[in-house]
mmCIF file of C-alpha atoms and ligand atoms in Angstrom:
data_model
loop_
_atom_site.group_PDB
_atom_site.id
_atom_site.type_symbol
_atom_site.label_atom_id
_atom_site.label_comp_id
_atom_site.label_asym_id
_atom_site.label_seq_id
_atom_site.Cartn_x
_atom_site.Cartn_y
_atom_site.Cartn_z
ATOM 1 C CA MET P 1 -25.908 9.792 3.425
ATOM 2 C CA LYS P 2 -25.844 13.576 3.359
ATOM 3 C CA VAL P 3 -22.302 14.974 3.175
ATOM 4 C CA ASN P 4 -21.694 18.636 4.018
ATOM 5 C CA GLY P 5 -18.336 18.827 2.341
ATOM 6 C CA PHE P 6 -14.760 17.677 2.137
ATOM 7 C CA GLU P 7 -11.527 18.967 3.554
ATOM 8 C CA LEU P 8 -8.325 18.435 1.562
ATOM 9 C CA ARG P 9 -5.440 18.552 3.967
ATOM 10 C CA ARG P 10 -1.735 18.223 3.219
ATOM 11 C CA VAL P 11 0.452 16.840 5.956
ATOM 12 C CA SER P 12 4.232 16.669 5.966
ATOM 13 C CA MET P 13 5.655 13.561 7.617
ATOM 14 C CA PRO P 14 9.443 13.202 7.754
ATOM 15 C CA LEU P 15 10.599 9.586 7.484
ATOM 16 C CA LYS P 16 12.922 8.344 10.234
ATOM 17 C CA ALA P 17 15.390 7.294 7.565
ATOM 18 C CA PRO P 18 15.466 7.820 3.792
ATOM 19 C CA PHE P 19 13.688 5.027 1.887
ATOM 20 C CA ARG P 20 15.474 4.140 -1.349
ATOM 21 C CA THR P 21 13.924 2.038 -4.109
ATOM 22 C CA SER P 22 14.874 1.387 -7.726
ATOM 23 C CA PHE P 23 12.829 4.464 -8.692
ATOM 24 C CA GLY P 24 14.028 7.051 -6.180
ATOM 25 C CA VAL P 25 14.662 8.105 -2.611
ATOM 26 C CA GLU P 26 11.929 9.303 -0.279
ATOM 27 C CA HIS P 27 12.906 11.521 2.676
ATOM 28 C CA GLU P 28 9.513 12.746 3.661
ATOM 29 C CA ARG P 29 5.948 11.768 2.932
ATOM 30 C CA ASP P 30 3.772 14.591 1.563
ATOM 31 C CA VAL P 31 0.433 13.083 2.563
ATOM 32 C CA LEU P 32 -2.871 14.211 1.102
ATOM 33 C CA LEU P 33 -5.780 13.499 3.437
ATOM 34 C CA VAL P 34 -9.425 13.716 2.437
ATOM 35 C CA ARG P 35 -11.901 14.347 5.242
ATOM 36 C CA ALA P 36 -15.616 13.856 4.580
ATOM 37 C CA GLU P 37 -17.993 15.557 6.994
ATOM 38 C CA THR P 38 -21.638 14.834 7.739
ATOM 39 C CA ALA P 39 -23.823 16.425 10.421
ATOM 40 C CA ASP P 40 -22.865 13.677 12.874
ATOM 41 C CA ALA P 41 -19.437 12.377 11.948
ATOM 42 C CA GLU P 42 -16.304 12.687 9.870
ATOM 43 C CA GLY P 43 -14.297 10.171 7.867
ATOM 44 C CA TRP P 44 -10.729 10.091 6.601
ATOM 45 C CA GLY P 45 -9.101 8.815 3.446
ATOM 46 C CA GLU P 46 -5.365 8.872 2.880
ATOM 47 C CA CYS P 47 -4.141 9.310 -0.678
ATOM 48 C CA VAL P 48 -1.096 7.115 -1.345
ATOM 49 C CA ALA P 49 0.193 9.144 -4.302
ATOM 50 C CA MET P 50 3.815 10.154 -3.829
ATOM 51 C CA SER P 51 5.418 13.531 -4.565
ATOM 52 C CA GLU P 52 6.606 12.522 -8.032
ATOM 53 C CA PRO P 53 5.121 10.175 -10.672
ATOM 54 C CA LEU P 54 7.879 7.542 -10.331
ATOM 55 C CA TYR P 55 6.076 4.551 -8.801
ATOM 56 C CA SER P 56 3.058 5.147 -11.030
ATOM 57 C CA SER P 57 1.712 8.008 -13.143
ATOM 58 C CA GLU P 58 -0.080 9.582 -10.189
ATOM 59 C CA TYR P 59 1.496 12.201 -7.928
ATOM 60 C CA VAL P 60 0.132 14.061 -4.967
ATOM 61 C CA ASP P 61 -0.420 17.530 -6.492
ATOM 62 C CA GLY P 62 -2.157 15.873 -9.452
ATOM 63 C CA ALA P 63 -4.355 13.810 -7.147
ATOM 64 C CA ALA P 64 -5.397 16.920 -5.195
ATOM 65 C CA GLU P 65 -6.216 18.691 -8.456
ATOM 66 C CA VAL P 66 -8.299 15.854 -9.891
ATOM 67 C CA ILE P 67 -10.208 15.441 -6.620
ATOM 68 C CA ARG P 68 -10.986 19.138 -6.408
ATOM 69 C CA ARG P 69 -11.729 19.725 -10.059
ATOM 70 C CA PHE P 70 -13.489 16.533 -11.174
ATOM 71 C CA LEU P 71 -14.220 13.954 -8.490
ATOM 72 C CA LEU P 72 -15.930 16.090 -5.853
ATOM 73 C CA PRO P 73 -18.054 18.020 -8.396
ATOM 74 C CA ALA P 74 -19.268 14.675 -9.813
ATOM 75 C CA LEU P 75 -20.261 13.586 -6.308
ATOM 76 C CA ALA P 76 -21.968 16.925 -5.672
ATOM 77 C CA SER P 77 -24.517 16.052 -8.373
ATOM 78 C CA GLN P 78 -25.693 13.013 -6.364
ATOM 79 C CA VAL P 79 -28.779 13.432 -4.217
ATOM 80 C CA SER P 80 -27.455 11.070 -1.590
ATOM 81 C CA LEU P 81 -24.023 9.503 -1.260
ATOM 82 C CA ASP P 82 -23.622 5.787 -0.699
ATOM 83 C CA PRO P 83 -19.917 4.911 -0.556
ATOM 84 C CA ARG P 84 -20.673 1.586 -2.236
ATOM 85 C CA HIS P 85 -21.713 3.480 -5.377
ATOM 86 C CA VAL P 86 -19.002 6.125 -5.434
ATOM 87 C CA ALA P 87 -16.678 4.172 -7.758
ATOM 88 C CA ARG P 88 -19.469 3.949 -10.323
ATOM 89 C CA VAL P 89 -20.086 7.701 -10.201
ATOM 90 C CA LEU P 90 -16.349 8.365 -10.662
ATOM 91 C CA GLU P 91 -15.932 5.718 -13.362
ATOM 92 C CA PRO P 92 -16.136 8.150 -16.348
ATOM 93 C CA PHE P 93 -12.872 9.751 -15.196
ATOM 94 C CA LYS P 94 -10.039 7.619 -16.525
ATOM 95 C CA GLY P 95 -7.394 6.374 -14.143
ATOM 96 C CA HIS P 96 -6.541 8.444 -11.047
ATOM 97 C CA ARG P 97 -7.173 5.446 -8.849
ATOM 98 C CA MET P 98 -5.195 6.810 -5.915
ATOM 99 C CA ALA P 99 -7.286 9.982 -5.930
ATOM 100 C CA LYS P 100 -10.513 7.972 -6.205
ATOM 101 C CA ALA P 101 -9.438 5.629 -3.416
ATOM 102 C CA ALA P 102 -8.873 8.524 -1.014
ATOM 103 C CA VAL P 103 -12.348 9.944 -1.672
ATOM 104 C CA GLU P 104 -14.074 6.556 -1.442
ATOM 105 C CA THR P 105 -12.234 5.687 1.772
ATOM 106 C CA ALA P 106 -13.213 8.972 3.457
ATOM 107 C CA LEU P 107 -16.844 8.283 2.592
ATOM 108 C CA LEU P 108 -16.678 4.651 3.697
ATOM 109 C CA ASP P 109 -15.129 5.759 6.976
ATOM 110 C CA VAL P 110 -17.784 8.325 7.814
ATOM 111 C CA TRP P 111 -20.557 5.952 6.701
ATOM 112 C CA LEU P 112 -19.195 3.090 8.828
ATOM 113 C CA ARG P 113 -18.690 5.390 11.832
ATOM 114 C CA GLU P 114 -22.325 6.432 11.586
ATOM 115 C CA ARG P 115 -23.350 2.751 11.449
ATOM 116 C CA GLY P 116 -20.981 1.801 14.269
ATOM 117 C CA GLU P 117 -19.261 -0.843 12.128
ATOM 118 C CA SER P 118 -15.512 -1.318 11.702
ATOM 119 C CA PHE P 119 -13.663 -1.501 8.374
ATOM 120 C CA GLY P 120 -12.593 -5.027 9.259
ATOM 121 C CA SER P 121 -16.129 -6.209 9.910
ATOM 122 C CA PHE P 122 -17.443 -4.513 6.758
ATOM 123 C CA LEU P 123 -14.701 -5.938 4.530
ATOM 124 C CA GLY P 124 -14.983 -9.461 5.933
ATOM 125 C CA ALA P 125 -12.009 -9.764 8.263
ATOM 126 C CA VAL P 126 -11.579 -13.171 9.898
ATOM 127 C CA ARG P 127 -8.675 -12.328 12.253
ATOM 128 C CA ASP P 128 -8.129 -9.700 14.917
ATOM 129 C CA ARG P 129 -4.358 -9.576 14.463
ATOM 130 C CA VAL P 130 -2.196 -9.928 11.356
ATOM 131 C CA PRO P 131 1.476 -10.866 10.955
ATOM 132 C CA ALA P 132 3.643 -7.934 9.882
ATOM 133 C CA GLY P 133 6.483 -7.829 7.406
ATOM 134 C CA VAL P 134 8.833 -4.963 6.700
ATOM 135 C CA SER P 135 10.122 -3.475 3.453
ATOM 136 C CA VAL P 136 13.821 -2.616 3.623
ATOM 137 C CA GLY P 137 15.168 0.012 1.231
ATOM 138 C CA ILE P 138 18.343 -0.073 -0.838
ATOM 139 C CA MET P 139 21.359 0.842 1.295
ATOM 140 C CA ASP P 140 24.843 2.187 0.606
ATOM 141 C CA SER P 141 26.528 -1.066 1.604
ATOM 142 C CA VAL P 142 25.809 -4.681 2.510
ATOM 143 C CA PRO P 143 27.000 -4.261 6.159
ATOM 144 C CA GLN P 144 24.574 -1.347 6.539
ATOM 145 C CA LEU P 145 21.770 -3.520 5.135
ATOM 146 C CA LEU P 146 22.611 -6.373 7.517
ATOM 147 C CA ASP P 147 22.434 -3.972 10.477
ATOM 148 C CA ALA P 148 19.041 -2.695 9.346
ATOM 149 C CA VAL P 149 17.658 -6.205 8.822
ATOM 150 C CA ALA P 150 19.072 -7.338 12.183
ATOM 151 C CA GLU P 151 17.165 -4.566 13.919
ATOM 152 C CA TYR P 152 13.873 -5.506 12.254
ATOM 153 C CA VAL P 153 14.353 -9.203 12.992
ATOM 154 C CA GLU P 154 15.145 -8.285 16.597
ATOM 155 C CA GLN P 155 11.923 -6.248 16.790
ATOM 156 C CA GLY P 156 9.960 -9.305 15.696
ATOM 157 C CA TYR P 157 9.010 -8.692 12.059
ATOM 158 C CA VAL P 158 8.069 -12.060 10.614
ATOM 159 C CA ARG P 159 9.097 -11.368 7.033
ATOM 160 C CA ILE P 160 11.759 -9.229 5.373
ATOM 161 C CA LYS P 161 11.358 -7.690 1.930
ATOM 162 C CA LEU P 162 14.487 -6.315 0.291
ATOM 163 C CA LYS P 163 14.251 -3.658 -2.366
ATOM 164 C CA ILE P 164 16.439 -4.638 -5.310
ATOM 165 C CA ALA P 165 17.709 -2.962 -8.488
ATOM 166 C CA PRO P 166 20.309 -3.883 -11.093
ATOM 167 C CA GLY P 167 23.637 -3.936 -9.202
ATOM 168 C CA TRP P 168 21.890 -4.466 -5.831
ATOM 169 C CA ASP P 169 20.341 -7.918 -6.055
ATOM 170 C CA VAL P 170 22.204 -11.221 -5.776
ATOM 171 C CA GLU P 171 24.877 -10.014 -3.318
ATOM 172 C CA PRO P 172 22.592 -8.368 -0.735
ATOM 173 C CA VAL P 173 20.147 -11.279 -0.933
ATOM 174 C CA ARG P 174 22.951 -13.809 -0.463
ATOM 175 C CA ALA P 175 24.343 -11.820 2.489
ATOM 176 C CA VAL P 176 20.967 -11.618 4.240
ATOM 177 C CA ARG P 177 20.246 -15.303 3.648
ATOM 178 C CA GLU P 178 23.684 -16.322 4.972
ATOM 179 C CA ARG P 179 23.478 -14.109 8.036
ATOM 180 C CA PHE P 180 19.886 -14.865 9.083
ATOM 181 C CA GLY P 181 19.544 -18.461 7.949
ATOM 182 C CA SER P 182 17.050 -20.458 5.953
ATOM 183 C CA ASP P 183 14.116 -19.945 8.351
ATOM 184 C CA LEU P 184 13.813 -16.219 7.666
ATOM 185 C CA LEU P 185 10.855 -15.436 5.398
ATOM 186 C CA LEU P 186 12.541 -13.379 2.689
ATOM 187 C CA GLN P 187 11.324 -11.759 -0.530
ATOM 188 C CA VAL P 188 12.469 -9.050 -2.926
ATOM 189 C CA ASP P 189 10.841 -6.121 -4.748
ATOM 190 C CA ALA P 190 12.335 -4.696 -7.955
ATOM 191 C CA ASN P 191 9.740 -1.989 -8.649
ATOM 192 C CA ALA P 192 9.915 -2.723 -12.379
ATOM 193 C CA ALA P 193 13.679 -2.156 -12.654
ATOM 194 C CA TYR P 194 14.526 -5.130 -14.906
ATOM 195 C CA THR P 195 13.765 -6.396 -18.403
ATOM 196 C CA LEU P 196 13.383 -9.898 -19.741
ATOM 197 C CA ALA P 197 17.038 -9.654 -20.843
ATOM 198 C CA ASP P 198 17.925 -9.825 -17.109
ATOM 199 C CA ALA P 199 16.302 -13.253 -16.698
ATOM 200 C CA VAL P 200 19.678 -14.935 -16.133
ATOM 201 C CA THR P 201 20.536 -12.576 -13.248
ATOM 202 C CA LEU P 202 17.071 -12.947 -11.754
ATOM 203 C CA ALA P 203 17.297 -16.745 -12.010
ATOM 204 C CA ARG P 204 20.368 -16.588 -9.744
ATOM 205 C CA LEU P 205 17.974 -15.519 -6.982
ATOM 206 C CA ASP P 206 16.416 -18.997 -7.198
ATOM 207 C CA ASP P 207 19.243 -20.269 -4.962
ATOM 208 C CA PHE P 208 17.995 -18.291 -1.967
ATOM 209 C CA ASP P 209 14.569 -19.788 -1.424
ATOM 210 C CA LEU P 210 12.688 -16.504 -1.676
ATOM 211 C CA LEU P 211 8.949 -16.353 -1.014
ATOM 212 C CA LEU P 212 8.557 -14.312 -4.173
ATOM 213 C CA ILE P 213 10.016 -11.689 -6.480
ATOM 214 C CA GLU P 214 7.770 -8.634 -6.699
ATOM 215 C CA GLN P 215 7.289 -6.691 -9.944
ATOM 216 C CA PRO P 216 10.573 -7.500 -11.678
ATOM 217 C CA LEU P 217 9.479 -6.003 -15.032
ATOM 218 C CA ALA P 218 7.579 -2.962 -16.221
ATOM 219 C CA GLU P 219 3.969 -2.335 -15.270
ATOM 220 C CA ASP P 220 2.645 -3.119 -18.762
ATOM 221 C CA ASP P 221 4.914 -6.169 -19.315
ATOM 222 C CA LEU P 222 2.285 -8.766 -18.436
ATOM 223 C CA ARG P 223 3.260 -11.099 -21.255
ATOM 224 C CA GLN P 224 6.940 -10.728 -20.403
ATOM 225 C CA HIS P 225 6.169 -11.503 -16.750
ATOM 226 C CA ALA P 226 4.513 -14.720 -17.907
ATOM 227 C CA GLU P 227 7.628 -15.604 -19.878
ATOM 228 C CA LEU P 228 9.909 -14.734 -16.972
ATOM 229 C CA ALA P 229 7.761 -16.770 -14.585
ATOM 230 C CA ARG P 230 8.492 -19.835 -16.721
ATOM 231 C CA LEU P 231 12.250 -19.200 -16.387
ATOM 232 C CA LEU P 232 12.280 -18.754 -12.586
ATOM 233 C CA ARG P 233 11.620 -21.107 -9.713
ATOM 234 C CA THR P 234 10.940 -18.108 -7.452
ATOM 235 C CA PRO P 235 7.226 -17.208 -7.653
ATOM 236 C CA VAL P 236 6.510 -13.942 -9.465
ATOM 237 C CA CYS P 237 4.326 -11.454 -7.558
ATOM 238 C CA LEU P 238 2.790 -8.401 -9.220
ATOM 239 C CA ASP P 239 2.345 -4.990 -7.625
ATOM 240 C CA GLU P 240 2.362 -2.093 -10.147
ATOM 241 C CA SER P 241 0.785 -4.237 -12.925
ATOM 242 C CA ILE P 242 -2.417 -4.959 -11.003
ATOM 243 C CA GLU P 243 -4.751 -1.975 -10.931
ATOM 244 C CA SER P 244 -8.084 -3.813 -10.886
ATOM 245 C CA ALA P 245 -9.768 -7.183 -10.452
ATOM 246 C CA LYS P 246 -9.795 -7.450 -14.252
ATOM 247 C CA ASP P 247 -6.007 -6.981 -14.335
ATOM 248 C CA ALA P 248 -5.664 -9.708 -11.709
ATOM 249 C CA ALA P 249 -7.859 -12.086 -13.712
ATOM 250 C CA ASP P 250 -5.837 -11.372 -16.880
ATOM 251 C CA ALA P 251 -2.477 -11.790 -15.134
ATOM 252 C CA ILE P 252 -3.551 -15.085 -13.600
ATOM 253 C CA ALA P 253 -4.929 -16.389 -16.915
ATOM 254 C CA LEU P 254 -1.644 -15.492 -18.634
ATOM 255 C CA GLY P 255 0.456 -17.171 -15.957
ATOM 256 C CA ALA P 256 2.132 -13.826 -15.225
ATOM 257 C CA CYS P 257 2.021 -14.205 -11.427
ATOM 258 C CA ARG P 258 1.469 -16.699 -8.642
ATOM 259 C CA VAL P 259 1.080 -14.030 -5.969
ATOM 260 C CA VAL P 260 -0.506 -10.556 -5.898
ATOM 261 C CA ASN P 261 0.410 -7.577 -3.735
ATOM 262 C CA ILE P 262 -2.872 -5.761 -3.079
ATOM 263 C CA LYS P 263 -2.552 -2.061 -2.355
ATOM 264 C CA PRO P 264 -5.959 -0.444 -1.960
ATOM 265 C CA GLY P 265 -4.677 2.971 -3.038
ATOM 266 C CA ARG P 266 -3.229 1.668 -6.290
ATOM 267 C CA VAL P 267 -6.454 -0.096 -7.312
ATOM 268 C CA GLY P 268 -8.998 2.625 -6.540
ATOM 269 C CA GLY P 269 -9.990 1.684 -3.013
ATOM 270 C CA TYR P 270 -10.888 -1.035 -0.526
ATOM 271 C CA LEU P 271 -13.882 -2.328 -2.446
ATOM 272 C CA GLU P 272 -11.827 -3.032 -5.574
ATOM 273 C CA ALA P 273 -9.090 -4.422 -3.310
ATOM 274 C CA ARG P 274 -11.612 -6.876 -1.912
ATOM 275 C CA ARG P 275 -12.667 -7.886 -5.447
ATOM 276 C CA ILE P 276 -9.023 -8.593 -6.308
ATOM 277 C CA HIS P 277 -8.781 -10.679 -3.156
ATOM 278 C CA ASP P 278 -11.865 -12.628 -4.240
ATOM 279 C CA VAL P 279 -10.550 -13.262 -7.793
ATOM 280 C CA CYS P 280 -7.210 -14.448 -6.412
ATOM 281 C CA VAL P 281 -8.810 -16.718 -3.815
ATOM 282 C CA ALA P 282 -10.992 -18.255 -6.531
ATOM 283 C CA HIS P 283 -7.840 -19.118 -8.517
ATOM 284 C CA GLY P 284 -5.723 -20.279 -5.586
ATOM 285 C CA VAL P 285 -3.401 -17.264 -5.932
ATOM 286 C CA ALA P 286 -1.930 -16.002 -2.658
ATOM 287 C CA VAL P 287 -2.288 -12.325 -1.781
ATOM 288 C CA TRP P 288 -0.734 -9.976 0.747
ATOM 289 C CA CYS P 289 -1.338 -6.359 1.664
ATOM 290 C CA GLY P 290 1.193 -3.869 0.337
ATOM 291 C CA GLY P 291 1.891 -0.426 1.710
ATOM 292 C CA MET P 292 2.853 3.041 0.517
ATOM 293 C CA LEU P 293 4.466 4.362 3.718
ATOM 294 C CA GLU P 294 1.028 5.318 5.031
ATOM 295 C CA SER P 295 0.313 7.237 8.189
ATOM 296 C CA GLY P 296 -1.774 5.562 10.876
ATOM 297 C CA LEU P 297 -4.961 6.489 8.995
ATOM 298 C CA GLY P 298 -4.110 4.543 5.854
ATOM 299 C CA ARG P 299 -2.448 1.815 7.897
ATOM 300 C CA ALA P 300 -5.614 1.196 9.938
ATOM 301 C CA ALA P 301 -7.620 0.305 6.848
ATOM 302 C CA ASN P 302 -4.776 -1.736 5.311
ATOM 303 C CA ILE P 303 -4.527 -3.839 8.460
ATOM 304 C CA ALA P 304 -8.289 -4.441 8.361
ATOM 305 C CA LEU P 305 -8.007 -5.594 4.736
ATOM 306 C CA ALA P 306 -5.040 -7.838 5.595
ATOM 307 C CA ALA P 307 -7.337 -9.703 7.997
ATOM 308 C CA LEU P 308 -9.394 -11.162 5.112
ATOM 309 C CA PRO P 309 -9.009 -14.933 4.651
ATOM 310 C CA GLY P 310 -7.061 -14.862 1.358
ATOM 311 C CA PHE P 311 -4.233 -12.792 2.839
ATOM 312 C CA THR P 312 -2.034 -15.799 3.538
ATOM 313 C CA LEU P 313 1.339 -14.021 3.349
ATOM 314 C CA PRO P 314 2.574 -11.309 5.761
ATOM 315 C CA GLY P 315 2.072 -7.791 4.401
ATOM 316 C CA ASP P 316 3.965 -4.502 4.413
ATOM 317 C CA THR P 317 1.818 -3.551 7.373
ATOM 318 C CA SER P 318 4.606 -2.451 9.682
ATOM 319 C CA ALA P 319 4.277 -0.563 12.953
ATOM 320 C CA SER P 320 4.199 3.247 12.914
ATOM 321 C CA ASP P 321 7.762 3.498 14.259
ATOM 322 C CA ARG P 322 9.097 1.680 11.193
ATOM 323 C CA TYR P 323 8.392 4.895 9.314
ATOM 324 C CA TYR P 324 7.772 7.844 11.590
ATOM 325 C CA ALA P 325 9.101 9.158 14.900
ATOM 326 C CA GLU P 326 5.602 10.492 15.473
ATOM 327 C CA ASP P 327 2.474 9.240 13.717
ATOM 328 C CA ILE P 328 -0.642 11.391 13.293
ATOM 329 C CA THR P 329 -2.762 8.721 15.024
ATOM 330 C CA GLU P 330 -2.085 6.689 18.134
ATOM 331 C CA PRO P 331 0.865 4.627 16.921
ATOM 332 C CA PHE P 332 0.419 1.071 15.642
ATOM 333 C CA ARG P 333 2.732 -1.212 17.588
ATOM 334 C CA LEU P 334 4.280 -4.571 16.841
ATOM 335 C CA ASP P 335 3.260 -7.285 19.304
ATOM 336 C CA ALA P 336 5.891 -9.611 20.719
ATOM 337 C CA ASP P 337 4.968 -12.263 18.129
ATOM 338 C CA GLY P 338 5.321 -9.898 15.170
ATOM 339 C CA CYS P 339 1.647 -9.108 14.669
ATOM 340 C CA VAL P 340 -0.272 -5.847 14.526
ATOM 341 C CA THR P 341 -3.804 -5.561 15.886
ATOM 342 C CA VAL P 342 -6.763 -4.925 13.593
ATOM 343 C CA PRO P 343 -8.637 -1.844 14.842
ATOM 344 C CA SER P 344 -12.095 -2.788 16.088
ATOM 345 C CA GLY P 345 -13.775 0.596 16.607
ATOM 346 C CA PRO P 346 -16.235 2.122 14.118
ATOM 347 C CA GLY P 347 -14.827 3.022 10.696
ATOM 348 C CA LEU P 348 -11.043 3.079 10.620
ATOM 349 C CA GLY P 349 -11.119 2.680 14.390
ATOM 350 C CA VAL P 350 -8.468 5.369 14.800
ATOM 351 C CA GLN P 351 -8.512 9.124 14.478
ATOM 352 C CA PRO P 352 -5.882 11.800 14.077
ATOM 353 C CA VAL P 353 -4.381 13.225 17.254
ATOM 354 C CA ARG P 354 -5.522 16.779 16.660
ATOM 355 C CA ASP P 355 -2.432 18.648 17.923
ATOM 356 C CA ILE P 356 -0.030 16.443 16.012
ATOM 357 C CA LEU P 357 -2.116 16.623 12.853
ATOM 358 C CA ASP P 358 -2.358 20.404 13.057
ATOM 359 C CA ALA P 359 1.361 20.789 13.719
ATOM 360 C CA ARG P 360 2.151 18.722 10.604
ATOM 361 C CA THR P 361 -0.446 20.323 8.346
ATOM 362 C CA THR P 362 0.966 22.415 5.518
ATOM 363 C CA SER P 363 -2.349 23.373 3.912
ATOM 364 C CA SER P 364 -6.048 22.828 4.313
ATOM 365 C CA ASP P 365 -8.961 23.529 1.986
ATOM 366 C CA TRP P 366 -12.640 23.213 2.780
ATOM 367 C CA LEU P 367 -14.788 22.275 -0.211
ATOM 368 C CA PRO P 368 -18.518 22.387 0.548
ATOM 369 C CA LEU P 369 -20.503 19.852 -1.427
HETATM 370 O O1 OSB S 15 6.614 -1.159 -4.188
HETATM 371 O O2 OSB S 15 5.796 -1.903 -2.408
HETATM 372 C C1 OSB S 15 6.287 -0.965 -3.029
HETATM 373 C C2 OSB S 15 6.684 2.047 -0.701
HETATM 374 C C3 OSB S 15 6.370 3.075 -1.574
HETATM 375 C C4 OSB S 15 6.071 2.793 -2.882
HETATM 376 C C5 OSB S 15 6.088 1.474 -3.331
HETATM 377 C C6 OSB S 15 6.401 0.438 -2.474
HETATM 378 C C7 OSB S 15 6.743 0.740 -1.140
HETATM 379 C C8 OSB S 15 7.173 -0.262 -0.169
HETATM 380 C C9 OSB S 15 6.999 0.061 1.297
HETATM 381 O O3 OSB S 15 7.741 -1.286 -0.464
HETATM 382 C C10 OSB S 15 5.776 -0.562 1.848
HETATM 383 C C11 OSB S 15 5.438 -0.031 3.221
HETATM 384 O O4 OSB S 15 6.028 -0.484 4.177
HETATM 385 O O5 OSB S 15 4.543 0.832 3.318
HETATM 386 MG MG1 MG S 16 6.125 -3.168 -4.627
#
């Protein structure tokens, strides 16, 4: 495939409500989009890096810099670009998986659009709709949390994930369980806010029949996660710790997790995400598709991934209006039964609405290849 060049575009998307986690509060998403252009088509990749390096070491200005300075020049030396080989070309550059994922996704999108094949079909989707969960941030009070959860349950979300942190764990979980009953699919996400010394507190969550506890300990605490997993009845799920299929294989071998949250951006793209899926399926480990507050562009590909057979738990693949008053694509909507529809058109199957995208754009750079 002959690529003319790439556009790096920054888009400012205000969240409908602040999203608080154990690592910070997000008011607005500063989205970096990569657009790959050929003579016949264009493709989009959304970088999931956040404004500050709090979730992981990557951050959006750093991702833009590494793409511009290292990743695109490395691709420029290729005679012809096959998106299936991009990760290998970028391999010498350590880390920067979110930056690499955005570039690879833009190339996959344009390549699939030219071939007339959808992301879902290419990745191996076996469903045309996927059940949607919702991730609920830390609130100022339990009554405020109950109101927020009530609204999501009312809208039809099939699973609720509560963000937790020391001081905001057992009480909010108990309150949600009591108010919404034992049928509600409920899980928690600590974003690495605890240590093994908190095992006694975390074990108190065992009373509430949670689907899982996501990333209780630090990213590099694999051994400690294995130890914690032995002390809890609640299954341990890893998010931040799993950056590759190798990490997933190691974590499973150690007994550090029974579930994996797969976020394509975190692991370097959809191809590595699919490899993680395959490793987990081979070991009988359940997976689900995580999110990073993506716009409709990133969401489209996540929903396609979530349609693979191993994705047996609902993902953080919420509708556009969970996050944004106005999305940059046609909005993703929640069906009456709590599912979102996998796009079926070529590539991502969605494109930016030009006027909205332009109105939200804060900068744009064209980098010829
Ligand atoms: O840990 O899963 C996480 C959002 C930003 C960064 C990290 C996480 C999250 C979420 C929201 O939980 C997922 C979503 O709905 O996109
Ligand atoms: Mg998480």
